[in-house]
CSV table of C-alpha atoms and ligand atoms in Angstrom, one decimal:
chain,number,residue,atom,x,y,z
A,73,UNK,CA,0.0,0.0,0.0
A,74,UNK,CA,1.1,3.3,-0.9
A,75,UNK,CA,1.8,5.9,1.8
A,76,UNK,CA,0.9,9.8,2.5
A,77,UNK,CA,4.5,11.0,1.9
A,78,UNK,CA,5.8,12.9,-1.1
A,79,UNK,CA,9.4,12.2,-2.7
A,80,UNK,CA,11.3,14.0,-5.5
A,81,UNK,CA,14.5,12.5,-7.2
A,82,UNK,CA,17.0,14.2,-8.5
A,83,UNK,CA,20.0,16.8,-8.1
A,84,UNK,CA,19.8,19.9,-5.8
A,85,UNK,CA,22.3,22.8,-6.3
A,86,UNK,CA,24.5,25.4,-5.2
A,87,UNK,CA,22.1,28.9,-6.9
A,88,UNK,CA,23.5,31.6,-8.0
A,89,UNK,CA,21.0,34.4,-8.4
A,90,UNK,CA,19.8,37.8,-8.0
A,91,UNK,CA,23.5,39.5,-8.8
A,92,UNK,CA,24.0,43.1,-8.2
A,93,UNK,CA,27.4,44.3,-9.5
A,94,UNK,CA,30.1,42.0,-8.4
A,95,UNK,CA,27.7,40.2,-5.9
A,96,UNK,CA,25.6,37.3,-5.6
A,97,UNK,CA,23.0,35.4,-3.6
A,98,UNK,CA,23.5,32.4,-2.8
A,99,UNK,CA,20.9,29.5,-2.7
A,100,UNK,CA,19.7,25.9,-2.8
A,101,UNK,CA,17.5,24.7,-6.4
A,102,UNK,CA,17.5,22.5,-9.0
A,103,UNK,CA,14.4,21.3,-11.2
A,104,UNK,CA,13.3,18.2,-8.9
A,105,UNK,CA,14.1,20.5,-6.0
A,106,UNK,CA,12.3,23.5,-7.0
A,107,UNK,CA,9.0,21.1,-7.6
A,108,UNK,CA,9.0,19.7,-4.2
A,109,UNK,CA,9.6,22.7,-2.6
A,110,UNK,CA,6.2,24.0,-3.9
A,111,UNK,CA,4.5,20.8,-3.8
A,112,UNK,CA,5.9,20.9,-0.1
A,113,UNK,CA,4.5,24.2,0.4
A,114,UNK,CA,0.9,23.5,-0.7
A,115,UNK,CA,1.1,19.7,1.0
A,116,UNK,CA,2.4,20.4,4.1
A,117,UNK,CA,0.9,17.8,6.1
A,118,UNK,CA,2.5,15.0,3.9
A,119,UNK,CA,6.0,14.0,4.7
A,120,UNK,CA,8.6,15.8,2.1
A,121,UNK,CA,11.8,13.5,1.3
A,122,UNK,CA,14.5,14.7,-1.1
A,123,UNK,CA,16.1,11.8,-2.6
A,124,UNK,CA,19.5,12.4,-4.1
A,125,UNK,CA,23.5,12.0,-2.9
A,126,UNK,CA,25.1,14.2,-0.8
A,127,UNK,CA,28.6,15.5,0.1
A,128,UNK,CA,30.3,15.5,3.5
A,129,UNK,CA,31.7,19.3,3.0
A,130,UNK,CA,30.2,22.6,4.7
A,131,UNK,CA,27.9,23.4,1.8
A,132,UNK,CA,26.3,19.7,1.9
A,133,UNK,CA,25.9,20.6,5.5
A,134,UNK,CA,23.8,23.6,4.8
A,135,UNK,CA,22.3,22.6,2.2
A,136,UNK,CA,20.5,19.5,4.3
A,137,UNK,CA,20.1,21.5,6.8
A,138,UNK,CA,18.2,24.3,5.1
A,139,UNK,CA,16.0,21.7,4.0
A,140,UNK,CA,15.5,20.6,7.2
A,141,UNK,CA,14.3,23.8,8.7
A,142,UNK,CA,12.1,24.1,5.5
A,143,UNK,CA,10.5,20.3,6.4
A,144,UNK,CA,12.4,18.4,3.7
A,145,UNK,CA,14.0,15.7,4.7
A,146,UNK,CA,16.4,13.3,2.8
A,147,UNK,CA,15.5,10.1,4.1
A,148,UNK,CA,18.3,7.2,3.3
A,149,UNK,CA,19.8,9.3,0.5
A,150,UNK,CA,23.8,8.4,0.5
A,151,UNK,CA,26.4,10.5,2.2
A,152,UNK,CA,29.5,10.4,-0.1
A,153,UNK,CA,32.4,11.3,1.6
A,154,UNK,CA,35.0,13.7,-0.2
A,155,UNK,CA,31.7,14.8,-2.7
A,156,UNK,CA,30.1,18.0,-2.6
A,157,UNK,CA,27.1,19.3,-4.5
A,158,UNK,CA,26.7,21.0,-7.9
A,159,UNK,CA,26.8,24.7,-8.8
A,160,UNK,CA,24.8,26.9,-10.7
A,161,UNK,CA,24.1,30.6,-11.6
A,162,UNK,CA,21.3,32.6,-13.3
A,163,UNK,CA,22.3,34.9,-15.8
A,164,UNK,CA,19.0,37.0,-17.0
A,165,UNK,CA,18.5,39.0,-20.3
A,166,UNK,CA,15.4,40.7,-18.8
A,167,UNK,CA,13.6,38.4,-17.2
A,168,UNK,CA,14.9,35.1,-19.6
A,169,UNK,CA,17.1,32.9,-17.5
A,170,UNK,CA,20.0,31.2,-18.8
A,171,UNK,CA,22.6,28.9,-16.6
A,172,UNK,CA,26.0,28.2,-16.1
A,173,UNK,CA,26.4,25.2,-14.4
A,174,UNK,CA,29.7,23.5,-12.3
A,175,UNK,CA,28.1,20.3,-11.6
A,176,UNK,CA,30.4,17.5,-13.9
A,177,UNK,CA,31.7,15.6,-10.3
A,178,UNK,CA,28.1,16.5,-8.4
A,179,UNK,CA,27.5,14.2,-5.3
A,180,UNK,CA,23.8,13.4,-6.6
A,181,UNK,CA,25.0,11.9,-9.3
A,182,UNK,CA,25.8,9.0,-6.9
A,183,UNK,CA,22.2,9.1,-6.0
A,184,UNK,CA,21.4,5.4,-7.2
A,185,UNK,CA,25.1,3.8,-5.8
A,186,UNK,CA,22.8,2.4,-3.1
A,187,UNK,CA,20.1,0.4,-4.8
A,188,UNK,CA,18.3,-0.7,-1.5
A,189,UNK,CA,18.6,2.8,0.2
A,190,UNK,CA,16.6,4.1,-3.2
A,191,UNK,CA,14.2,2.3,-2.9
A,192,UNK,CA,13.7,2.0,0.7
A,193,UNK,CA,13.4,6.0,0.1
A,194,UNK,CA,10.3,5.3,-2.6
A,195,UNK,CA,8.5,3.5,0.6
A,196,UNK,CA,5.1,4.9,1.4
A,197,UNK,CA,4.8,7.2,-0.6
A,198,UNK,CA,1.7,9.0,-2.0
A,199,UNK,CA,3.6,10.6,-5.1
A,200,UNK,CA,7.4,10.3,-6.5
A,201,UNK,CA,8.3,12.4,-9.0
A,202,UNK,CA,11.5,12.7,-10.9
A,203,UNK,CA,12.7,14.4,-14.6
A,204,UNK,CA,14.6,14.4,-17.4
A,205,UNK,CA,17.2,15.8,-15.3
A,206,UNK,CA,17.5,13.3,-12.8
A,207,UNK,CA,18.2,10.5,-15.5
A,208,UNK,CA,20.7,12.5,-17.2
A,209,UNK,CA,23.2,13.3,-14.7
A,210,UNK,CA,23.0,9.4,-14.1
A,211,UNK,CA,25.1,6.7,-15.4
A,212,UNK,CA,23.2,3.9,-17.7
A,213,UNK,CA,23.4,1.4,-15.1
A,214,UNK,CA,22.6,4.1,-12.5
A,215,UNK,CA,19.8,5.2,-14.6
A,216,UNK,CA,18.4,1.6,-15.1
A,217,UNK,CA,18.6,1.2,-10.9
A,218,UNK,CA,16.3,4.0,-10.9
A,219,UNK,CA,13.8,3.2,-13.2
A,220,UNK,CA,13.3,-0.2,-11.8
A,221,UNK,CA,13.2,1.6,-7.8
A,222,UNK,CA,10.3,4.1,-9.7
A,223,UNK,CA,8.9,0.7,-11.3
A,224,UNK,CA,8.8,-0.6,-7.7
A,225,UNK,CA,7.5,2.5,-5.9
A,226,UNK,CA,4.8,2.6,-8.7
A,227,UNK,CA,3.8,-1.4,-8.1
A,228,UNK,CA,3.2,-0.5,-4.3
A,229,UNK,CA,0.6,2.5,-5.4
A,230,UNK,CA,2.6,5.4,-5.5
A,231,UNK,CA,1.8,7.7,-8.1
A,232,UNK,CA,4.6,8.5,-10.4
A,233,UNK,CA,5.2,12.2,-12.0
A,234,UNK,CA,7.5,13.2,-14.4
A,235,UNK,CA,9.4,15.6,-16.1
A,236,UNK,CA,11.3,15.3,-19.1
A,237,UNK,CA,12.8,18.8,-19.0
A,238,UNK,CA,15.6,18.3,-21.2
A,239,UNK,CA,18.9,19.6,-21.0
A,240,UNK,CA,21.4,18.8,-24.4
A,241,UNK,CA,24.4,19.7,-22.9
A,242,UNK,CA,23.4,17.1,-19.9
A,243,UNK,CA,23.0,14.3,-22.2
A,244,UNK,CA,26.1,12.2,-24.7
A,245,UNK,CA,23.7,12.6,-27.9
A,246,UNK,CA,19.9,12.8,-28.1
A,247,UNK,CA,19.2,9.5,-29.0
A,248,UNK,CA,20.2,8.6,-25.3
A,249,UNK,CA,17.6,11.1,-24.5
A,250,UNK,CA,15.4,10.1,-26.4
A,251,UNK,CA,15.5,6.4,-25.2
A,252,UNK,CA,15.7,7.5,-21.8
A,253,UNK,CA,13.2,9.6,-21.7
A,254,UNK,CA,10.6,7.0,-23.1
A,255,UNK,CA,11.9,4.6,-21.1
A,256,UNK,CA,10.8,6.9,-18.0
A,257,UNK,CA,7.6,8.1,-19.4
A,258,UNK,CA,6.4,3.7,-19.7
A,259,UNK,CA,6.2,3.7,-15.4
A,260,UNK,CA,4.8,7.3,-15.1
A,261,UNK,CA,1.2,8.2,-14.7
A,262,UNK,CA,1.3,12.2,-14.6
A,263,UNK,CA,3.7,13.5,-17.3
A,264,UNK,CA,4.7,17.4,-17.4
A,265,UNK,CA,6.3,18.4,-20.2
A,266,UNK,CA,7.4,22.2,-21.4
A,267,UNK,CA,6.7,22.1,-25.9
A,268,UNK,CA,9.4,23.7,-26.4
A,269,UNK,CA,11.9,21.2,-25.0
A,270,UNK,CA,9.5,18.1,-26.5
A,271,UNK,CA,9.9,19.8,-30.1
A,272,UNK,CA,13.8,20.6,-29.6
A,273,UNK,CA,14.2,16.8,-28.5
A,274,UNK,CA,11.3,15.1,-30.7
A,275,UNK,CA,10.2,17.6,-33.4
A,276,UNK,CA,6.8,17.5,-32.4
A,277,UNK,CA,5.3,20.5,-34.0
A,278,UNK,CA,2.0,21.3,-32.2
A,279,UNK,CA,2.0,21.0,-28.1
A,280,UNK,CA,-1.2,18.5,-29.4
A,281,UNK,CA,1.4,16.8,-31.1
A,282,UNK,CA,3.1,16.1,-28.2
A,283,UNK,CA,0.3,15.2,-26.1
A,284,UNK,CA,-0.5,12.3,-28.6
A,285,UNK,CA,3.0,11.6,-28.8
A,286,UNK,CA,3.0,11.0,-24.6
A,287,UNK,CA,-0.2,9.5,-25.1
A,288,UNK,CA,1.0,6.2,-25.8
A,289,UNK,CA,2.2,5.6,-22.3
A,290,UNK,CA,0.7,7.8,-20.1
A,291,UNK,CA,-2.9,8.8,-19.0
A,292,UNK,CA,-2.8,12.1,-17.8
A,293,UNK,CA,-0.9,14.6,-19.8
A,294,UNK,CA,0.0,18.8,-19.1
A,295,UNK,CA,2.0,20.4,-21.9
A,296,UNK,CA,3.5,23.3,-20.4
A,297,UNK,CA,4.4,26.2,-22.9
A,298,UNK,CA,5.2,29.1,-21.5
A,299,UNK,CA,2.7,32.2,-21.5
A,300,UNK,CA,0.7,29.9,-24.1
A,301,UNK,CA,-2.2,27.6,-22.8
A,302,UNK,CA,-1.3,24.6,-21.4
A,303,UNK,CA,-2.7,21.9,-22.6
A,304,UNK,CA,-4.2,19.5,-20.5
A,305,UNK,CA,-5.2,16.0,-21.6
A,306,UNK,CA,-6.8,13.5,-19.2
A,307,UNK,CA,-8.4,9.9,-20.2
A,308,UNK,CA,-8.7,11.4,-24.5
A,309,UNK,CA,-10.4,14.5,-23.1
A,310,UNK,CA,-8.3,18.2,-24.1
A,311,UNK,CA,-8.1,21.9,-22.7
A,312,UNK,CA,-6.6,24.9,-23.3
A,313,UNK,CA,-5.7,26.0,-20.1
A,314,UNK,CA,-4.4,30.2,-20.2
A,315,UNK,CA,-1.5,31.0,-18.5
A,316,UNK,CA,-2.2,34.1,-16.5
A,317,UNK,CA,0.3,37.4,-17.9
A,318,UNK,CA,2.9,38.9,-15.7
A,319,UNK,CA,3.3,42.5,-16.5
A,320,UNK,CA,6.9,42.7,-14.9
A,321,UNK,CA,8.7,39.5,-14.3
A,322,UNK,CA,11.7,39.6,-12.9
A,323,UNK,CA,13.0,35.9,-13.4
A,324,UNK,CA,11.7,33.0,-14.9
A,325,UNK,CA,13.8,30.0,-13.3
A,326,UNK,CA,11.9,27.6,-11.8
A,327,UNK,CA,8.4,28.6,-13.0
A,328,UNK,CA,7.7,25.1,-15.0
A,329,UNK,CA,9.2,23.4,-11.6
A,330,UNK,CA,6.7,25.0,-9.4
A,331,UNK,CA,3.7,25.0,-11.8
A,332,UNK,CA,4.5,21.1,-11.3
A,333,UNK,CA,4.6,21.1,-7.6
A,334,UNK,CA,1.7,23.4,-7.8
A,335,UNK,CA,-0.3,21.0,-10.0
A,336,UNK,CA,0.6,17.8,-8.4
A,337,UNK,CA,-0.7,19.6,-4.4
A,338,UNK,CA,-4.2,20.3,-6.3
A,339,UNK,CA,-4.2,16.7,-7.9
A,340,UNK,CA,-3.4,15.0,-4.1
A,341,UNK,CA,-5.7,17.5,-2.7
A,342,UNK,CA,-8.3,16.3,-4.8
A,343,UNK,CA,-8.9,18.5,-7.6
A,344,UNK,CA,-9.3,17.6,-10.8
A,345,UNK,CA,-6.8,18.7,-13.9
A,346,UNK,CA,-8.3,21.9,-14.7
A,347,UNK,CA,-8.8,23.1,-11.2
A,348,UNK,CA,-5.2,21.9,-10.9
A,349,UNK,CA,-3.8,23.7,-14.0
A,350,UNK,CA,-5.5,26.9,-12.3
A,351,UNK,CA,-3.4,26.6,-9.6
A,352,UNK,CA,-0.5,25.8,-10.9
A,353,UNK,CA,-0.8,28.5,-13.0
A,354,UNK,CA,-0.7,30.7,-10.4
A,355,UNK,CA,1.8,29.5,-9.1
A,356,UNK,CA,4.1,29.7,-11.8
A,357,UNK,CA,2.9,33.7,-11.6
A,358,UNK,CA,3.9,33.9,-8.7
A,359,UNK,CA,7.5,32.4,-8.8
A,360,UNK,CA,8.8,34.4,-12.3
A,361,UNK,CA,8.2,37.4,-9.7
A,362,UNK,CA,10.8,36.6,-7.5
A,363,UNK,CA,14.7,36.1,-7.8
A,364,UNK,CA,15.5,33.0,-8.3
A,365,UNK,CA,13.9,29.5,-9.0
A,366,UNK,CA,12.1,29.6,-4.9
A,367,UNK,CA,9.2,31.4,-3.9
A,368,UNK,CA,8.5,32.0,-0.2
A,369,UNK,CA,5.9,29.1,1.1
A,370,UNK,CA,3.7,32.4,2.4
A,371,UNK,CA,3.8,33.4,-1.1
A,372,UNK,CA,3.0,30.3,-3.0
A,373,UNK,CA,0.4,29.1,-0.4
A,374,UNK,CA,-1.5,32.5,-1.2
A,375,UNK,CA,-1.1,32.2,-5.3
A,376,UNK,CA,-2.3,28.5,-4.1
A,377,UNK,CA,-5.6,29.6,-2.6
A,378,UNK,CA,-6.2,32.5,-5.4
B,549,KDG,O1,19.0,23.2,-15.0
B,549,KDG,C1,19.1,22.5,-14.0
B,549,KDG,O2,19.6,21.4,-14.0
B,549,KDG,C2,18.5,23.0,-12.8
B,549,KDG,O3,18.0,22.3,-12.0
B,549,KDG,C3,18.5,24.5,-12.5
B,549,KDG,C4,17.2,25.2,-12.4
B,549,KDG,O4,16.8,25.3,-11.0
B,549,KDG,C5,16.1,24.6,-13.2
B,549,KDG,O5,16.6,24.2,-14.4
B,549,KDG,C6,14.9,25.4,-13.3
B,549,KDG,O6,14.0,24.7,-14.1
């Protein structure tokens, strides 16, 4: 029997955001992060497990326990000693985020190197989500560990979200990609994508496309796309769902991340997709006004609640 807890997979980073002149803010994100952060937010009675690798150096150290105060834990997740965690930094032409990313020797990329602890992780849990991401900073025999521990989590009745979010540079060629990423989307019920990374990796020209595409494997389907509608496609039925404008964004890391989490709270809450894809919505609004990919749990609760 599936539990009431809520897990993410993946690799959480060093951020670099927000720079003024020669100086920075630093923070904790990453895609899978960023998700159950909001999902966290919005879920707050459900028990919040990170599941990744971590380092044994000072910025490991903070960045566990900054989760901790935030009611995150990290379960079994391995502690690697002599690893430390991944670094990135924002760089915005107006609002447009791009990255710069240290990350090639990452602890979480160790986060399958202990098969049992993975999936001891994936216990009782409501909802495990993972991306694109999180298979491509993996090994192929890592990767495979993974998707059986998801294949597992998912035969015990947890409800399995995903992400393709695609990242080239992450991946050896995109035929890898590709594979993988089908391989992930056969054991996952809720898919997420963002069009424009399904038509870089796939060519699929319409976000409809895309949806038929997914449709092979998985029952409920959100195309993200930006300011565009999302499109929302649940047991053959499709909507158009707007995405709400933001006169004056200030960054737009970690808005697809966080219209996830926010969809996937509405969906365990209850709600059905379009109710959901409100939410999430707002959500997303509400993160692309703030420095980097985290929103403040006050804020998103409120966006939550409309
Ligand atoms: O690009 C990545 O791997 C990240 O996780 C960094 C950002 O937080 C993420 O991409 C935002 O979606």
């Amino acid at each position: 029997m599936a539990g009431n807890g809520v897990a993410s997979i993946g690799e959480c980073m060093l951020e670099l955001s927000g720079q003024t002149g020669p100086n920075w803010r630093m923070g904790f994100a990453g895609d899978t992060f960023n998700t159950l952060w909001a999902l966290h937010a919005l879920s707050g009675d459900r028990p919040a497990t990170y599941v990744s690798a971590f380092g044994d150096d000072p910025f490991s150290h903070n960045q566990i326990g900054f989760f901790a105060e935030n009611g995150i834990g990290i379960g079994s997740s391995p502690l690697i000693a002599g690893a430390r965690p991944g670094l990135y930094a924002i760089t915005l032409t107006g609002a447009e985020r791009s990255f710069t990313y240290w990350r090639g020797d990452a602890a979480a990329r160790q986060l399958a190197s202990d098969p049992s602890a993975l999936s001891k992780n994936l216990e009782n849990q409501a909802l495990v989500y993972f991306s694109g991401i999180t298979l491509a900073i993996l090994e192929d025999s890592a990767r495979n560990t993974l998707l059986a521990a998801v294949a597992g989590a998912r035969a015990a009745g947890s409800l399995i979200a995903f992400d393709p979010n695609y990242r080239p540079r992450l991946w050896r060629n995109r035929e890898d990609a590709q594979a993988a990423i089908v391989e992930a989307l056969a054991v996952t019920d809720i898919a997420l994508p963002t069009f424009p990374d399904e038509q870089m990796l796939f060519g699929d020209e319409t976000a409809r496309a895309t949806a038929k595409r997914l449709g092979q494997w998985v029952g409920e389907i959100i195309v993200k796309n930006g300011e565009q509608p999302a499109l929302i496609c649940e047991n053959g039925m499709q909507h158009d769902m707007p995405a709400i404008h933001v006169a004056a964004p200030v960054d737009t890391t970690g808005a697809g991340d966080s219209f996830n989490g926010g969809y996937l709270a509405a969906r365990l809450a209850g709600h059905g997709p379009r109710e959901a894809a409100r939410r999430a919505h707002r959500i997303a609004a509400a993160v692309v006004q703030v420095r980097g990919a985290l929103a403040p749990f006050e804020t998103l609760r409120a966006a939550f609640d409309g």
